Amino acid sequence: MDEWHLGPLLAYSATRCSVNTQALIYRVQSAARTTGNLAVICVGLAILGGVPYFLFSDLLGSEGHIRWFSDALQRIRHDPDVIKYVGTPIKGYGDPGSRMARNRTINHTLTRDARGVEHLLIRFYIEGPKDTGTVKLELSKDARGAWHYNYILVEVPGHGRSSWRIVVDTSRPAPPPAWRETLADTQAFIVTEGCRAWHVTKQCSLVAYDHARDWIASFRDR
């Protein structure tokens, strides 16, 4: 075959090969991006799937120290003796070493005595407008698997005098959780502000109606 016949054929083959190579590279890049996205999605789903597990372990698990921390804190917030020395509102936190650790670490220990009874020991700290305090509490598990308070002890520093030791009454029914109080306050606020807004709107509507009626009457009198 003459050389001038081979030239266009070779050029076409080179172009076709370049196009195929570029298409292959594009497919490989697309596959890599898709694989990477799938990997990210799988990791995200794994993390999201683990969140309920950790929440369940902390709140409703066998130890449940976060649950009892919240319950004890609510009892302390409603104790008149604690309010007398610490003030209100009262906030509770874990390790006072750092601000980040306050929200993360609640010291707790799960032990078993010689009779085989499980005990849960928890220590945390409280702070109010008047003073601070250290809370120590102990629970024990009965034969049915239910936890019961043995004591809730609040120690408030005496600042040069003996520390105040307050034993919180655990025989009373537990006060509502903090989120229920917040929800009740929010509902009351919405109802109050809603009624106030309705009253203001009603008054404005009446005033606007009176002005419109006077304006229409002025046209009739002309």
PDB file of C-alpha atoms in Angstrom:
ATOM      1  CA  MET A   1       0.000   0.000   0.000  1.00  0.00           C
ATOM      2  CA  ASP A   2       1.308   3.437  -0.865  1.00  0.00           C
ATOM      3  CA  GLU A   3       2.606   5.662   1.893  1.00  0.00           C
ATOM      4  CA  TRP A   4       0.000   8.351   1.204  1.00  0.00           C
ATOM      5  CA  HIS A   5      -2.715   5.744   1.838  1.00  0.00           C
ATOM      6  CA  LEU A   6      -1.143   4.669   5.156  1.00  0.00           C
ATOM      7  CA  GLY A   7      -0.879   8.200   6.552  1.00  0.00           C
ATOM      8  CA  PRO A   8      -4.572   8.848   7.165  1.00  0.00           C
ATOM      9  CA  LEU A   9      -5.032   5.304   8.497  1.00  0.00           C
ATOM     10  CA  LEU A  10      -2.211   5.691  11.009  1.00  0.00           C
ATOM     11  CA  ALA A  11      -3.516   9.098  12.062  1.00  0.00           C
ATOM     12  CA  TYR A  12      -7.003   7.672  12.559  1.00  0.00           C
ATOM     13  CA  SER A  13      -5.601   4.751  14.616  1.00  0.00           C
ATOM     14  CA  ALA A  14      -3.580   7.100  16.802  1.00  0.00           C
ATOM     15  CA  THR A  15      -6.619   9.324  17.386  1.00  0.00           C
ATOM     16  CA  ARG A  16      -8.821   6.311  18.173  1.00  0.00           C
ATOM     17  CA  CYS A  17      -6.215   4.987  20.609  1.00  0.00           C
ATOM     18  CA  SER A  18      -5.943   8.403  22.315  1.00  0.00           C
ATOM     19  CA  VAL A  19      -9.708   8.637  22.689  1.00  0.00           C
ATOM     20  CA  ASN A  20      -9.919   5.118  24.101  1.00  0.00           C
ATOM     21  CA  THR A  21      -7.084   5.871  26.531  1.00  0.00           C
ATOM     22  CA  GLN A  22      -8.760   9.069  27.724  1.00  0.00           C
ATOM     23  CA  ALA A  23     -12.071   7.253  28.134  1.00  0.00           C
ATOM     24  CA  LEU A  24     -10.337   4.530  30.141  1.00  0.00           C
ATOM     25  CA  ILE A  25      -8.630   7.093  32.366  1.00  0.00           C
ATOM     26  CA  TYR A  26     -11.947   8.884  32.918  1.00  0.00           C
ATOM     27  CA  ARG A  27     -13.655   5.607  33.853  1.00  0.00           C
ATOM     28  CA  VAL A  28     -10.870   4.741  36.287  1.00  0.00           C
ATOM     29  CA  GLN A  29     -11.086   8.193  37.883  1.00  0.00           C
ATOM     30  CA  SER A  30     -14.877   7.965  38.110  1.00  0.00           C
ATOM     31  CA  ALA A  31     -14.651   4.520  39.670  1.00  0.00           C
ATOM     32  CA  ALA A  32     -12.088   5.798  42.172  1.00  0.00           C
ATOM     33  CA  ARG A  33     -14.292   8.732  43.098  1.00  0.00           C
ATOM     34  CA  THR A  34     -17.316   6.461  43.448  1.00  0.00           C
ATOM     35  CA  THR A  35     -15.355   4.028  45.612  1.00  0.00           C
ATOM     36  CA  GLY A  36     -14.093   6.880  47.752  1.00  0.00           C
ATOM     37  CA  ASN A  37     -17.593   8.286  48.171  1.00  0.00           C
ATOM     38  CA  LEU A  38     -18.937   4.864  49.079  1.00  0.00           C
ATOM     39  CA  ALA A  39     -16.159   4.470  51.639  1.00  0.00           C
ATOM     40  CA  VAL A  40     -16.991   7.830  53.188  1.00  0.00           C
ATOM     41  CA  ILE A  41     -20.685   6.954  53.248  1.00  0.00           C
ATOM     42  CA  CYS A  42     -19.977   3.587  54.875  1.00  0.00           C
ATOM     43  CA  VAL A  43     -17.794   5.215  57.545  1.00  0.00           C
ATOM     44  CA  GLY A  44     -20.478   7.827  58.200  1.00  0.00           C
ATOM     45  CA  LEU A  45     -23.171   5.170  58.527  1.00  0.00           C
ATOM     46  CA  ALA A  46     -20.970   3.191  60.888  1.00  0.00           C
ATOM     47  CA  ILE A  47     -20.449   6.258  63.075  1.00  0.00           C
ATOM     48  CA  LEU A  48     -24.141   7.134  63.052  1.00  0.00           C
ATOM     49  CA  GLY A  49     -25.004   3.557  63.859  1.00  0.00           C
ATOM     50  CA  GLY A  50     -22.640   3.630  66.824  1.00  0.00           C
ATOM     51  CA  VAL A  51     -24.121   6.791  68.351  1.00  0.00           C
ATOM     52  CA  PRO A  52     -27.383   5.116  69.538  1.00  0.00           C
ATOM     53  CA  TYR A  53     -25.325   2.269  70.978  1.00  0.00           C
ATOM     54  CA  PHE A  54     -23.191   4.573  73.101  1.00  0.00           C
ATOM     55  CA  LEU A  55     -26.224   6.603  74.160  1.00  0.00           C
ATOM     56  CA  PHE A  56     -27.999   3.408  75.172  1.00  0.00           C
ATOM     57  CA  SER A  57     -24.923   2.204  77.059  1.00  0.00           C
ATOM     58  CA  ASP A  58     -24.615   5.463  78.984  1.00  0.00           C
ATOM     59  CA  LEU A  59     -28.289   6.057  79.746  1.00  0.00           C
ATOM     60  CA  LEU A  60     -29.858   2.604  79.917  1.00  0.00           C
ATOM     61  CA  GLY A  61     -26.915   0.232  80.029  1.00  0.00           C
ATOM     62  CA  SER A  62     -25.929  -2.035  82.879  1.00  0.00           C
ATOM     63  CA  GLU A  63     -23.988   0.740  84.640  1.00  0.00           C
ATOM     64  CA  GLY A  64     -26.182   3.677  83.608  1.00  0.00           C
ATOM     65  CA  HIS A  65     -23.995   6.179  85.465  1.00  0.00           C
ATOM     66  CA  ILE A  66     -25.109   9.103  83.264  1.00  0.00           C
ATOM     67  CA  ARG A  67     -28.727   8.320  84.035  1.00  0.00           C
ATOM     68  CA  TRP A  68     -28.093   8.298  87.781  1.00  0.00           C
ATOM     69  CA  PHE A  69     -25.935  11.390  87.561  1.00  0.00           C
ATOM     70  CA  SER A  70     -28.875  13.241  85.982  1.00  0.00           C
ATOM     71  CA  ASP A  71     -31.356  11.835  88.515  1.00  0.00           C
ATOM     72  CA  ALA A  72     -29.173  12.751  91.498  1.00  0.00           C
ATOM     73  CA  LEU A  73     -28.518  16.224  90.097  1.00  0.00           C
ATOM     74  CA  GLN A  74     -32.252  16.868  89.811  1.00  0.00           C
ATOM     75  CA  ARG A  75     -32.773  15.737  93.421  1.00  0.00           C
ATOM     76  CA  ILE A  76     -29.969  18.050  94.539  1.00  0.00           C
ATOM     77  CA  ARG A  77     -31.462  20.987  92.621  1.00  0.00           C
ATOM     78  CA  HIS A  78     -34.697  20.568  94.579  1.00  0.00           C
ATOM     79  CA  ASP A  79     -33.102  20.070  98.000  1.00  0.00           C
ATOM     80  CA  PRO A  80     -33.706  23.130 100.232  1.00  0.00           C
ATOM     81  CA  ASP A  81     -30.493  22.676 102.251  1.00  0.00           C
ATOM     82  CA  VAL A  82     -28.348  22.513  99.118  1.00  0.00           C
ATOM     83  CA  ILE A  83     -30.098  25.580  97.723  1.00  0.00           C
ATOM     84  CA  LYS A  84     -29.426  27.392 101.016  1.00  0.00           C
ATOM     85  CA  TYR A  85     -25.644  26.967 100.795  1.00  0.00           C
ATOM     86  CA  VAL A  86     -25.026  26.651  97.042  1.00  0.00           C
ATOM     87  CA  GLY A  87     -27.841  28.769  95.620  1.00  0.00           C
ATOM     88  CA  THR A  88     -29.842  28.251  92.468  1.00  0.00           C
ATOM     89  CA  PRO A  89     -29.620  27.501  89.570  1.00  0.00           C
ATOM     90  CA  ILE A  90     -27.236  24.601  90.125  1.00  0.00           C
ATOM     91  CA  LYS A  91     -25.193  22.960  87.389  1.00  0.00           C
ATOM     92  CA  GLY A  92     -23.325  19.677  87.639  1.00  0.00           C
ATOM     93  CA  TYR A  93     -20.203  18.468  85.902  1.00  0.00           C
ATOM     94  CA  GLY A  94     -17.534  15.803  86.032  1.00  0.00           C
ATOM     95  CA  ASP A  95     -13.793  16.195  86.376  1.00  0.00           C
ATOM     96  CA  PRO A  96     -13.073  19.840  87.319  1.00  0.00           C
ATOM     97  CA  GLY A  97      -9.554  19.681  85.868  1.00  0.00           C
ATOM     98  CA  SER A  98     -10.510  21.232  82.518  1.00  0.00           C
ATOM     99  CA  ARG A  99     -13.595  22.800  80.983  1.00  0.00           C
ATOM    100  CA  MET A 100     -13.752  20.144  78.241  1.00  0.00           C
ATOM    101  CA  ALA A 101     -13.423  17.291  80.743  1.00  0.00           C
ATOM    102  CA  ARG A 102     -16.249  18.742  82.830  1.00  0.00           C
ATOM    103  CA  ASN A 103     -18.754  17.736  80.191  1.00  0.00           C
ATOM    104  CA  ARG A 104     -17.179  14.368  79.506  1.00  0.00           C
ATOM    105  CA  THR A 105     -15.952  12.583  82.633  1.00  0.00           C
ATOM    106  CA  ILE A 106     -18.275  11.433  85.399  1.00  0.00           C
ATOM    107  CA  ASN A 107     -16.237   9.442  87.901  1.00  0.00           C
ATOM    108  CA  HIS A 108     -17.951   6.147  88.637  1.00  0.00           C
ATOM    109  CA  THR A 109     -16.998   2.698  89.895  1.00  0.00           C
ATOM    110  CA  LEU A 110     -18.941  -0.540  89.669  1.00  0.00           C
ATOM    111  CA  THR A 111     -18.078  -3.037  92.422  1.00  0.00           C
ATOM    112  CA  ARG A 112     -19.426  -6.268  93.902  1.00  0.00           C
ATOM    113  CA  ASP A 113     -19.344  -7.014  97.634  1.00  0.00           C
ATOM    114  CA  ALA A 114     -18.752 -10.336  99.386  1.00  0.00           C
ATOM    115  CA  ARG A 115     -22.449 -11.225  99.134  1.00  0.00           C
ATOM    116  CA  GLY A 116     -22.417 -10.688  95.379  1.00  0.00           C
ATOM    117  CA  VAL A 117     -24.422  -7.434  95.496  1.00  0.00           C
ATOM    118  CA  GLU A 118     -23.431  -4.855  92.905  1.00  0.00           C
ATOM    119  CA  HIS A 119     -22.702  -1.290  93.998  1.00  0.00           C
ATOM    120  CA  LEU A 120     -22.365   1.813  91.817  1.00  0.00           C
ATOM    121  CA  LEU A 121     -20.301   4.678  93.247  1.00  0.00           C
ATOM    122  CA  ILE A 122     -20.483   8.056  91.493  1.00  0.00           C
ATOM    123  CA  ARG A 123     -18.727  11.332  92.219  1.00  0.00           C
ATOM    124  CA  PHE A 124     -19.311  14.655  90.518  1.00  0.00           C
ATOM    125  CA  TYR A 125     -19.290  18.357  91.278  1.00  0.00           C
ATOM    126  CA  ILE A 126     -21.895  21.086  91.473  1.00  0.00           C
ATOM    127  CA  GLU A 127     -21.711  24.842  91.176  1.00  0.00           C
ATOM    128  CA  GLY A 128     -24.199  27.556  92.076  1.00  0.00           C
ATOM    129  CA  PRO A 129     -24.202  31.327  92.478  1.00  0.00           C
ATOM    130  CA  LYS A 130     -23.225  31.072  96.169  1.00  0.00           C
ATOM    131  CA  ASP A 131     -20.723  28.215  96.292  1.00  0.00           C
ATOM    132  CA  THR A 132     -19.541  24.893  94.887  1.00  0.00           C
ATOM    133  CA  GLY A 133     -19.822  21.362  96.216  1.00  0.00           C
ATOM    134  CA  THR A 134     -18.752  17.746  95.807  1.00  0.00           C
ATOM    135  CA  VAL A 135     -21.377  15.047  95.409  1.00  0.00           C
ATOM    136  CA  LYS A 136     -20.817  11.423  96.377  1.00  0.00           C
ATOM    137  CA  LEU A 137     -23.516   8.828  95.954  1.00  0.00           C
ATOM    138  CA  GLU A 138     -23.905   5.072  96.110  1.00  0.00           C
ATOM    139  CA  LEU A 139     -26.508   2.744  94.654  1.00  0.00           C
ATOM    140  CA  SER A 140     -26.974  -0.989  95.078  1.00  0.00           C
ATOM    141  CA  LYS A 141     -28.776  -3.483  92.865  1.00  0.00           C
ATOM    142  CA  ASP A 142     -31.445  -5.713  94.383  1.00  0.00           C
ATOM    143  CA  ALA A 143     -32.305  -9.301  93.481  1.00  0.00           C
ATOM    144  CA  ARG A 144     -34.681  -8.118  90.737  1.00  0.00           C
ATOM    145  CA  GLY A 145     -31.938  -6.101  89.061  1.00  0.00           C
ATOM    146  CA  ALA A 146     -33.246  -2.659  90.087  1.00  0.00           C
ATOM    147  CA  TRP A 147     -30.928   0.045  91.428  1.00  0.00           C
ATOM    148  CA  HIS A 148     -31.669   1.841  94.717  1.00  0.00           C
ATOM    149  CA  TYR A 149     -29.934   4.753  96.413  1.00  0.00           C
ATOM    150  CA  ASN A 150     -27.952   4.080  99.571  1.00  0.00           C
ATOM    151  CA  TYR A 151     -27.101   7.762  99.987  1.00  0.00           C
ATOM    152  CA  ILE A 152     -26.497  11.069  98.199  1.00  0.00           C
ATOM    153  CA  LEU A 153     -23.985  13.203 100.100  1.00  0.00           C
ATOM    154  CA  VAL A 154     -23.178  16.818  99.199  1.00  0.00           C
ATOM    155  CA  GLU A 155     -20.081  18.437 100.727  1.00  0.00           C
ATOM    156  CA  VAL A 156     -19.860  22.234 100.590  1.00  0.00           C
ATOM    157  CA  PRO A 157     -16.532  23.809 101.642  1.00  0.00           C
ATOM    158  CA  GLY A 158     -16.667  25.837 104.854  1.00  0.00           C
ATOM    159  CA  HIS A 159     -13.990  28.339 103.754  1.00  0.00           C
ATOM    160  CA  GLY A 160     -12.003  28.229 106.960  1.00  0.00           C
ATOM    161  CA  ARG A 161     -14.641  26.358 108.923  1.00  0.00           C
ATOM    162  CA  SER A 162     -15.817  22.760 108.826  1.00  0.00           C
ATOM    163  CA  SER A 163     -17.369  21.697 105.552  1.00  0.00           C
ATOM    164  CA  TRP A 164     -21.132  21.471 105.340  1.00  0.00           C
ATOM    165  CA  ARG A 165     -22.345  17.917 104.773  1.00  0.00           C
ATOM    166  CA  ILE A 166     -25.846  17.590 103.390  1.00  0.00           C
ATOM    167  CA  VAL A 167     -27.592  14.230 103.053  1.00  0.00           C
ATOM    168  CA  VAL A 168     -30.168  14.488 100.282  1.00  0.00           C
ATOM    169  CA  ASP A 169     -33.471  12.769 100.957  1.00  0.00           C
ATOM    170  CA  THR A 170     -33.790   9.872  98.488  1.00  0.00           C
ATOM    171  CA  SER A 171     -37.045   8.501  99.888  1.00  0.00           C
ATOM    172  CA  ARG A 172     -39.091  11.125  98.054  1.00  0.00           C
ATOM    173  CA  PRO A 173     -40.246  10.546  94.472  1.00  0.00           C
ATOM    174  CA  ALA A 174     -37.738  11.702  91.897  1.00  0.00           C
ATOM    175  CA  PRO A 175     -38.388  15.188  90.485  1.00  0.00           C
ATOM    176  CA  PRO A 176     -39.073  15.434  86.761  1.00  0.00           C
ATOM    177  CA  PRO A 177     -36.036  15.354  84.462  1.00  0.00           C
ATOM    178  CA  ALA A 178     -34.529  18.685  83.492  1.00  0.00           C
ATOM    179  CA  TRP A 179     -35.793  18.417  79.909  1.00  0.00           C
ATOM    180  CA  ARG A 180     -39.369  18.080  81.152  1.00  0.00           C
ATOM    181  CA  GLU A 181     -39.022  21.236  83.230  1.00  0.00           C
ATOM    182  CA  THR A 182     -37.548  23.041  80.260  1.00  0.00           C
ATOM    183  CA  LEU A 183     -40.358  21.788  78.032  1.00  0.00           C
ATOM    184  CA  ALA A 184     -42.984  22.893  80.560  1.00  0.00           C
ATOM    185  CA  ASP A 185     -41.384  26.338  80.831  1.00  0.00           C
ATOM    186  CA  THR A 186     -41.241  26.575  77.044  1.00  0.00           C
ATOM    187  CA  GLN A 187     -44.900  25.604  76.699  1.00  0.00           C
ATOM    188  CA  ALA A 188     -45.913  28.171  79.310  1.00  0.00           C
ATOM    189  CA  PHE A 189     -43.865  30.820  77.544  1.00  0.00           C
ATOM    190  CA  ILE A 190     -45.425  29.999  74.180  1.00  0.00           C
ATOM    191  CA  VAL A 191     -48.948  30.109  75.611  1.00  0.00           C
ATOM    192  CA  THR A 192     -48.308  33.384  77.434  1.00  0.00           C
ATOM    193  CA  GLU A 193     -46.616  35.078  74.500  1.00  0.00           C
ATOM    194  CA  GLY A 194     -49.199  33.666  72.086  1.00  0.00           C
ATOM    195  CA  CYS A 195     -52.063  35.143  74.118  1.00  0.00           C
ATOM    196  CA  ARG A 196     -50.222  38.444  74.346  1.00  0.00           C
ATOM    197  CA  ALA A 197     -49.570  38.484  70.596  1.00  0.00           C
ATOM    198  CA  TRP A 198     -53.226  37.651  69.898  1.00  0.00           C
ATOM    199  CA  HIS A 199     -54.366  40.485  72.169  1.00  0.00           C
ATOM    200  CA  VAL A 200     -52.013  42.962  70.459  1.00  0.00           C
ATOM    201  CA  THR A 201     -53.099  41.770  67.017  1.00  0.00           C
ATOM    202  CA  LYS A 202     -56.750  42.111  67.988  1.00  0.00           C
ATOM    203  CA  GLN A 203     -56.243  45.667  69.241  1.00  0.00           C
ATOM    204  CA  CYS A 204     -54.333  46.652  66.101  1.00  0.00           C
ATOM    205  CA  SER A 205     -57.083  45.144  63.920  1.00  0.00           C
ATOM    206  CA  LEU A 206     -59.761  47.128  65.746  1.00  0.00           C
ATOM    207  CA  VAL A 207     -57.789  50.350  65.370  1.00  0.00           C
ATOM    208  CA  ALA A 208     -57.207  49.674  61.667  1.00  0.00           C
ATOM    209  CA  TYR A 209     -60.908  48.904  61.224  1.00  0.00           C
ATOM    210  CA  ASP A 210     -61.894  52.182  62.865  1.00  0.00           C
ATOM    211  CA  HIS A 211     -59.493  54.160  60.666  1.00  0.00           C
ATOM    212  CA  ALA A 212     -60.741  52.424  57.510  1.00  0.00           C
ATOM    213  CA  ARG A 213     -64.366  53.054  58.459  1.00  0.00           C
ATOM    214  CA  ASP A 214     -63.669  56.756  59.076  1.00  0.00           C
ATOM    215  CA  TRP A 215     -61.785  57.002  55.775  1.00  0.00           C
ATOM    216  CA  ILE A 216     -64.689  55.426  53.834  1.00  0.00           C
ATOM    217  CA  ALA A 217     -67.185  57.672  55.613  1.00  0.00           C
ATOM    218  CA  SER A 218     -65.185  60.746  54.614  1.00  0.00           C
ATOM    219  CA  PHE A 219     -65.597  59.810  50.935  1.00  0.00           C
ATOM    220  CA  ARG A 220     -69.349  59.380  51.351  1.00  0.00           C
ATOM    221  CA  ASP A 221     -69.684  62.850  52.895  1.00  0.00           C
ATOM    222  CA  ARG A 222     -68.071  64.565  49.881  1.00  0.00           C
TER     223      ARG A 222
END
